[in-house]
mmCIF file of C-alpha atoms in Angstrom:
data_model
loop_
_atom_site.group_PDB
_atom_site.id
_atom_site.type_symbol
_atom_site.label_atom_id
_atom_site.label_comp_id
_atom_site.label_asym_id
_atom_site.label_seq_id
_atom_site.Cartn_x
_atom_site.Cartn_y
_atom_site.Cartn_z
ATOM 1 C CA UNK A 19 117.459 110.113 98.182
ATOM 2 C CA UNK A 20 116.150 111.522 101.585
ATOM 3 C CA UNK A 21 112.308 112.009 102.001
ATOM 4 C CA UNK A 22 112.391 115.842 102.297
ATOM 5 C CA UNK A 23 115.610 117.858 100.566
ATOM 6 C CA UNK A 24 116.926 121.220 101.303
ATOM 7 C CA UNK A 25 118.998 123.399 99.275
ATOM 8 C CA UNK A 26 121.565 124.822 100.207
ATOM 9 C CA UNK A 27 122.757 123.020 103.295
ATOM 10 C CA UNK A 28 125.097 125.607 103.779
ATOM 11 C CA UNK A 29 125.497 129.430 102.885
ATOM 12 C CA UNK A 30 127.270 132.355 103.998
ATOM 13 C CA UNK A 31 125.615 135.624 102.905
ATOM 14 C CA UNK A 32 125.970 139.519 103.105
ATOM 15 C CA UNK A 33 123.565 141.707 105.083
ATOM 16 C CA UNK A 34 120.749 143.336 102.014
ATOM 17 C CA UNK A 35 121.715 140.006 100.250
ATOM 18 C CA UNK A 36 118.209 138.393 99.120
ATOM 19 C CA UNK A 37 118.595 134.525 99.849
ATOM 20 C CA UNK A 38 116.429 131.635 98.963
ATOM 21 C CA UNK A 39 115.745 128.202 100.257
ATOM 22 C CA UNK A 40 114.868 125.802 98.887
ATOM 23 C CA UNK A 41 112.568 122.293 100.095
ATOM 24 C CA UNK A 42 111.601 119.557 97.946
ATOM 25 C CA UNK A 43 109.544 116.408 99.314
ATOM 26 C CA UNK A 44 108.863 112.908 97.685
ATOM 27 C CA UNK A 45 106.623 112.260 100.702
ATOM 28 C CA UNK A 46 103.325 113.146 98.446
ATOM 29 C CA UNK A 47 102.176 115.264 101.717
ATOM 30 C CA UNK A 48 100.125 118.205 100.963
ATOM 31 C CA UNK A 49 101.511 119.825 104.540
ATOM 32 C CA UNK A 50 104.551 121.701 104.369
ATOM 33 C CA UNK A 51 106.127 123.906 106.768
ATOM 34 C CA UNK A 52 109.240 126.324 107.166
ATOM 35 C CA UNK A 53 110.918 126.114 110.772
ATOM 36 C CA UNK A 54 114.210 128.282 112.261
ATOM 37 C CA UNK A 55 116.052 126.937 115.110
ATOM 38 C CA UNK A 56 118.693 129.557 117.243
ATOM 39 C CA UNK A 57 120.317 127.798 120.095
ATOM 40 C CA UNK A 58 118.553 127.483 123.274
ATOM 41 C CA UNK A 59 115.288 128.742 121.119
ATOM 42 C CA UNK A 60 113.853 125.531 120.008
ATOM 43 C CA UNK A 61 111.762 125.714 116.442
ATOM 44 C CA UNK A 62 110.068 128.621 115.841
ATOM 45 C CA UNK A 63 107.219 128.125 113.054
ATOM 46 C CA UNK A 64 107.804 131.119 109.697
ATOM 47 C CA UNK A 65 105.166 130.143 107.696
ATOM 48 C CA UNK A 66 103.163 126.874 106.518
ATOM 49 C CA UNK A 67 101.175 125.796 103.713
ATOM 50 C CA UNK A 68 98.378 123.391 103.635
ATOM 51 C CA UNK A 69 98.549 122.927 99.667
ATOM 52 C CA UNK A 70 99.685 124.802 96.291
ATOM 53 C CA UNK A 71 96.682 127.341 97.343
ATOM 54 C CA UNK A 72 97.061 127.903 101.031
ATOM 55 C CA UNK A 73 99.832 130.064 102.793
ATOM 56 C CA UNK A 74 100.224 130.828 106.343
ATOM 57 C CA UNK A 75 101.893 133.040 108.642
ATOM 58 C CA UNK A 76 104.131 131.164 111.288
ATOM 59 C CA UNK A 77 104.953 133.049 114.475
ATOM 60 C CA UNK A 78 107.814 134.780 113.256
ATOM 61 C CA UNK A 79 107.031 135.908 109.605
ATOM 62 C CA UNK A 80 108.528 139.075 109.783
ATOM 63 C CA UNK A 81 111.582 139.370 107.039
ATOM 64 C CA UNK A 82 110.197 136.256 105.144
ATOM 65 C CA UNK A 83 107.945 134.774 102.559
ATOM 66 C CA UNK A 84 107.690 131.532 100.602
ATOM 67 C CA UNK A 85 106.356 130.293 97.540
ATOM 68 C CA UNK A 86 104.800 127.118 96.855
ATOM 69 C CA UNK A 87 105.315 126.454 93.469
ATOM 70 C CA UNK A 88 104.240 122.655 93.123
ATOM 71 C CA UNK A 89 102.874 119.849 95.799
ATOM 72 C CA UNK A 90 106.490 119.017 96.047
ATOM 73 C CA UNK A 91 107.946 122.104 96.232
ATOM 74 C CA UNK A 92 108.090 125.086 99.299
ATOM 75 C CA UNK A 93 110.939 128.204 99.459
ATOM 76 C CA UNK A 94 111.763 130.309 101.867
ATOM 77 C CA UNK A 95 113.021 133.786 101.296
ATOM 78 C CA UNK A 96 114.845 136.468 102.908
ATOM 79 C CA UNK A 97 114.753 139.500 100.911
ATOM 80 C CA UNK A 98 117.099 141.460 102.523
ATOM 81 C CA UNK A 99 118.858 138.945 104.558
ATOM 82 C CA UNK A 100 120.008 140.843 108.474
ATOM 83 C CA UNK A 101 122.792 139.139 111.170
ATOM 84 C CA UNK A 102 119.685 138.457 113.518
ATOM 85 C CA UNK A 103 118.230 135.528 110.306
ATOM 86 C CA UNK A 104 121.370 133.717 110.889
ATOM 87 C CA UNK A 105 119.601 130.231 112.000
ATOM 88 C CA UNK A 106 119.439 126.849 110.836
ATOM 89 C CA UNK A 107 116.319 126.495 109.027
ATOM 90 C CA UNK A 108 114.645 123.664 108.576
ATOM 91 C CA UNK A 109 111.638 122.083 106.232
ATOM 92 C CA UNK A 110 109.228 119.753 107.066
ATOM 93 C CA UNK A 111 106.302 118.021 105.849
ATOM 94 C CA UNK A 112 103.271 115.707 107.091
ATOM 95 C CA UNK A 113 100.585 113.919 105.647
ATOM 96 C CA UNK A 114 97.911 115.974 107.516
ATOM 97 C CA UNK A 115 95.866 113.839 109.763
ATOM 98 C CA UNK A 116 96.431 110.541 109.443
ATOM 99 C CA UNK A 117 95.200 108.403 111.985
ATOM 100 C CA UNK A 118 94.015 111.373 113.861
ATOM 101 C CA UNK A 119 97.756 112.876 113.991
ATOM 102 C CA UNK A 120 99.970 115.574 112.325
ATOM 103 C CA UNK A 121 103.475 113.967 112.426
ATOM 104 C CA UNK A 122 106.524 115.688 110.774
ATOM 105 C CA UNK A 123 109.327 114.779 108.904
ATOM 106 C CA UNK A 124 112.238 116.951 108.386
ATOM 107 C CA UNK A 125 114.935 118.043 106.291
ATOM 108 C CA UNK A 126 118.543 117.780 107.203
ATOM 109 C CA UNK A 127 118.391 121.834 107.539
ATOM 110 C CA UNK A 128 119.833 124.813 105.909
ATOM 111 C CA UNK A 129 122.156 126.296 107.972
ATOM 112 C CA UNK A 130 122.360 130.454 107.293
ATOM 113 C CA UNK A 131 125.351 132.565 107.972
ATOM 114 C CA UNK A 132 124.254 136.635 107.710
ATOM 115 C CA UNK A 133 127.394 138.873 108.524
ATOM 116 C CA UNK B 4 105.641 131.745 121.725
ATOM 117 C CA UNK B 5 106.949 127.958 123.097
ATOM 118 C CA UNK B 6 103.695 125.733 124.333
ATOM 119 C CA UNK B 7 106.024 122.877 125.749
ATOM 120 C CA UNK B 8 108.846 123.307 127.692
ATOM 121 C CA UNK B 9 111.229 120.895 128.881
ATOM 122 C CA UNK B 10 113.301 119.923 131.729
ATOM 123 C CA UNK B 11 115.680 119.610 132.192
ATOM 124 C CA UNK B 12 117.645 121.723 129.845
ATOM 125 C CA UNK B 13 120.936 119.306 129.665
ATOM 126 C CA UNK B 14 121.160 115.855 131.159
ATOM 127 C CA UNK B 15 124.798 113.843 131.387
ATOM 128 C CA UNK B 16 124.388 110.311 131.801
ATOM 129 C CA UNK B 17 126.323 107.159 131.763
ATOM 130 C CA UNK B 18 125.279 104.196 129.235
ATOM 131 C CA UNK B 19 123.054 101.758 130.689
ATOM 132 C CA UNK B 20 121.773 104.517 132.686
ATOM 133 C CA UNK B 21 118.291 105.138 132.311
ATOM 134 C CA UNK B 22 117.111 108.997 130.925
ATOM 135 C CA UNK B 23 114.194 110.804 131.956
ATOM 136 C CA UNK B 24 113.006 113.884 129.926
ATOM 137 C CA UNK B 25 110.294 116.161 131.005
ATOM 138 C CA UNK B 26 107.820 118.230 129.103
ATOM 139 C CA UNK B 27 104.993 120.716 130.170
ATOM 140 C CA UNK B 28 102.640 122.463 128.511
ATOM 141 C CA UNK B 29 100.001 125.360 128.943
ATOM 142 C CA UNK B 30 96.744 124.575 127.008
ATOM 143 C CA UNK B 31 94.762 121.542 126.128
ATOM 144 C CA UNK B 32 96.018 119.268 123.492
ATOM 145 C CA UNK B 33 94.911 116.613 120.830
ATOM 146 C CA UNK B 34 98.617 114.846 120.864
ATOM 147 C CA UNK B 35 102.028 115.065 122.324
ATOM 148 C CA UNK B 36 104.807 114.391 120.227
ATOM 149 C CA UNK B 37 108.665 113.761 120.471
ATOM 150 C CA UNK B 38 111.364 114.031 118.635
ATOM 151 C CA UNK B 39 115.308 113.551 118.171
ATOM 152 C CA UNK B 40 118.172 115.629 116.801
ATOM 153 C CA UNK B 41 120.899 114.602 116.255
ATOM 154 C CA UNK B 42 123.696 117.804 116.384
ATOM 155 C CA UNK B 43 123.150 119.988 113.208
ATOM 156 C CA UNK B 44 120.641 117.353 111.785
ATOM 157 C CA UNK B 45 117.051 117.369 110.681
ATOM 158 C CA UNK B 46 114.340 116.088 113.913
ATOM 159 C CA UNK B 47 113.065 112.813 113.668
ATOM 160 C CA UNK B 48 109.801 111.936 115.076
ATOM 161 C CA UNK B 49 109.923 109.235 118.216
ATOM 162 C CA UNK B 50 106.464 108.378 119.843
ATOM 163 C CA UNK B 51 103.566 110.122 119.767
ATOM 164 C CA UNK B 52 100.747 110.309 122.887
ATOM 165 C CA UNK B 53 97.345 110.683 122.396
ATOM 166 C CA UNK B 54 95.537 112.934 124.824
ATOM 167 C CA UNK B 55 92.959 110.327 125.768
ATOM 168 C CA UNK B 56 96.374 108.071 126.820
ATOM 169 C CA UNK B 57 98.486 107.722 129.781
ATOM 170 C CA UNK B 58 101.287 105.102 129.000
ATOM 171 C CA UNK B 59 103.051 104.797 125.287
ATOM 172 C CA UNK B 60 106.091 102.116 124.850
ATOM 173 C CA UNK B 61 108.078 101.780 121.800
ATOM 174 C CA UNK B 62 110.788 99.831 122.002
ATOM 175 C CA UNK B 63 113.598 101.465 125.109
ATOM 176 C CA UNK B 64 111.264 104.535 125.020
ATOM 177 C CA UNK B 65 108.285 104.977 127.633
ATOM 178 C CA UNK B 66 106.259 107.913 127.414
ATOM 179 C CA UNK B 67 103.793 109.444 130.176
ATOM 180 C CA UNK B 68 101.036 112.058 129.768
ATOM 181 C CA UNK B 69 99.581 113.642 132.623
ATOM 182 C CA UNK B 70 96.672 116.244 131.312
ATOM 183 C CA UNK B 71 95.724 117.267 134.192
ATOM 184 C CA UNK B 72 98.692 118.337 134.996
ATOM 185 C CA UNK B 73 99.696 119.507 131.454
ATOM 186 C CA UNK B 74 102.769 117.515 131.166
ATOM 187 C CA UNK B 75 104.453 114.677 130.008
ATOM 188 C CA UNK B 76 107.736 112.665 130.243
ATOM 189 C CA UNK B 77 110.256 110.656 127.742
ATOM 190 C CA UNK B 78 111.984 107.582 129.655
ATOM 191 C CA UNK B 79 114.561 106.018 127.777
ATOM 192 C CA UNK B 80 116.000 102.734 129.140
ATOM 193 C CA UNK B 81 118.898 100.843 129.037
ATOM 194 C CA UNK B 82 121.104 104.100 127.483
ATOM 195 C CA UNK B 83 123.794 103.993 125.005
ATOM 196 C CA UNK B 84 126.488 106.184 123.879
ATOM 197 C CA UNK B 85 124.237 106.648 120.336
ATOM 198 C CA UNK B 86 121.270 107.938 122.329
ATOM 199 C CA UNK B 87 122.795 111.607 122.404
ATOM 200 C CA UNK B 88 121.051 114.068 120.829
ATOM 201 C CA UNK B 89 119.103 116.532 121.860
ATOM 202 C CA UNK B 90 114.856 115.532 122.474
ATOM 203 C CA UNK B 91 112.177 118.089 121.619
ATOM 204 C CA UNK B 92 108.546 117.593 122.857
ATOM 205 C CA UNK B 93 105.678 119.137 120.415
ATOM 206 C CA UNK B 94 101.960 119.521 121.237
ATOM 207 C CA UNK B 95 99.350 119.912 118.246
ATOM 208 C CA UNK B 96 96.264 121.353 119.859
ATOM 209 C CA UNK B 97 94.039 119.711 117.697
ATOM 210 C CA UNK B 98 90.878 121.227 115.379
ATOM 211 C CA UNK B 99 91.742 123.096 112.395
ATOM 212 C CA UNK B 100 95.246 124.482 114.308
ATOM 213 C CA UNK B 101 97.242 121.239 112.179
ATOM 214 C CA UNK B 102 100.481 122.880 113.505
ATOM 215 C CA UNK B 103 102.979 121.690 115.688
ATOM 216 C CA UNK B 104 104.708 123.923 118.178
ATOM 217 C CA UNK B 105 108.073 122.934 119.739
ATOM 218 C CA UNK B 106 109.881 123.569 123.290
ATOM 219 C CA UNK B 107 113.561 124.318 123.617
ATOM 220 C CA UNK B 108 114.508 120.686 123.845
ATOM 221 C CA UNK B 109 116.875 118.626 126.472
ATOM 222 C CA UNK B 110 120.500 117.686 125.655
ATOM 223 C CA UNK B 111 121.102 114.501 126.915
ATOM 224 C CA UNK B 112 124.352 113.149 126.887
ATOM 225 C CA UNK B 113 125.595 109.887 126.812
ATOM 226 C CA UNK B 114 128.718 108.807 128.278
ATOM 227 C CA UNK B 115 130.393 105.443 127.792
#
């Protein structure tokens, strides 16, 4: 089973829809982190959390929130998905600073289809 | 808004042809990161630079890190046809900012 797992991979929704994401890690990292890549973009931060307690506003939170239910577990949600939050979204998670560093590892993405 | 950005945008090579990716940034950093991405896949972390280094090898990949000029650059060596993807450089700034902010990344293509 991969490291960090996001649900759905795929989905096709209706504008005013409310969609959720969903991320779950067996990494045991208390970091997790909500990315959105549009081509030609890069990754865009939405929000992060530091652990179960801790939420943060990415740069582009606007539209979104998440929930941290468990250590494991971080969602994403659109509640009234719009054509402009079509993306491929992606979770990630790190360790925190380990050796002095913050590295990442990533889901295989959630790729989001608002017509 | 982006804190790296790379150059160039899209880079067609042929294999054994060596790659060079660039990557500057605006403000001081604690680490330079890059990663890999495959089409439509999750990014995979490559080699991470240290702010206090200047030179980081692992394996075909050689990566610079010029702070005084607030940039740094991917090599890869020896290319091969499963070396395309597309390469994203990520600075963390250090201090209590633990995130990680990404430029628009560099196709590079691999021809055989």
């Amino acid at each position: 089973d991969a490291d960090v797992t996001q649900t759905p991979r795929n989905r096709i929704t209706k504008t005013g829809k409310r969609i959720m994401l969903e991320c779950s890690q067996t990494k045991g990292h208390d970091r997790m982190y909500w990315y959105r890549q549009d081509p030609g973009l890069g990754l865009r931060l939405i929000y992060y959390s530091f652990d179960v307690k801790d939420i943060n506003k990415g740069e582009i939170s606007d539209g979104y929130s998440v929930s941290r239910q468990a250590q494991a577990k971080f969602s994403l949600s659109l509640e009234s998905a719009i054509p402009n939050q079509t993306a491929l979204y992606f979770c990630a998670t790190s360790g925190g600073r380990i050796s002095g560093a913050n590295v990442l590892t990533f889901g295989a993405g959630s790729r989001l289809t608002v017509l | 808004s982006q804190q790296g950005e790379e150059d160039p945008q899209a880079l067609s090579i042929q294999e054994g042809e060596n790659a060079t990716m660039n990557c500057s940034y605006k403000t001081s950093i604690n680490n330079l990161q890059w990663y890999r991405q495959n089409s439509g896949r999750g990014l995979v972390h490559l080699i991470l630079i240290r702010s206090n280094e200047r030179e980081k090898h692992s394996g075909r990949l050689r990566v610079t890190l010029d702070t005084s000029k607030k940039s740094s650059s991917l090599l890869i060596t020896a290319s091969r046809a499963a070396d395309t993807a597309s390469y994203f450089c990520a600075t963390d700034r250090g201090g209590s900012n633990y995130k990680l902010t990404f430029g628009k990344g560099t196709l590079l293509t691999v021809n055989p």
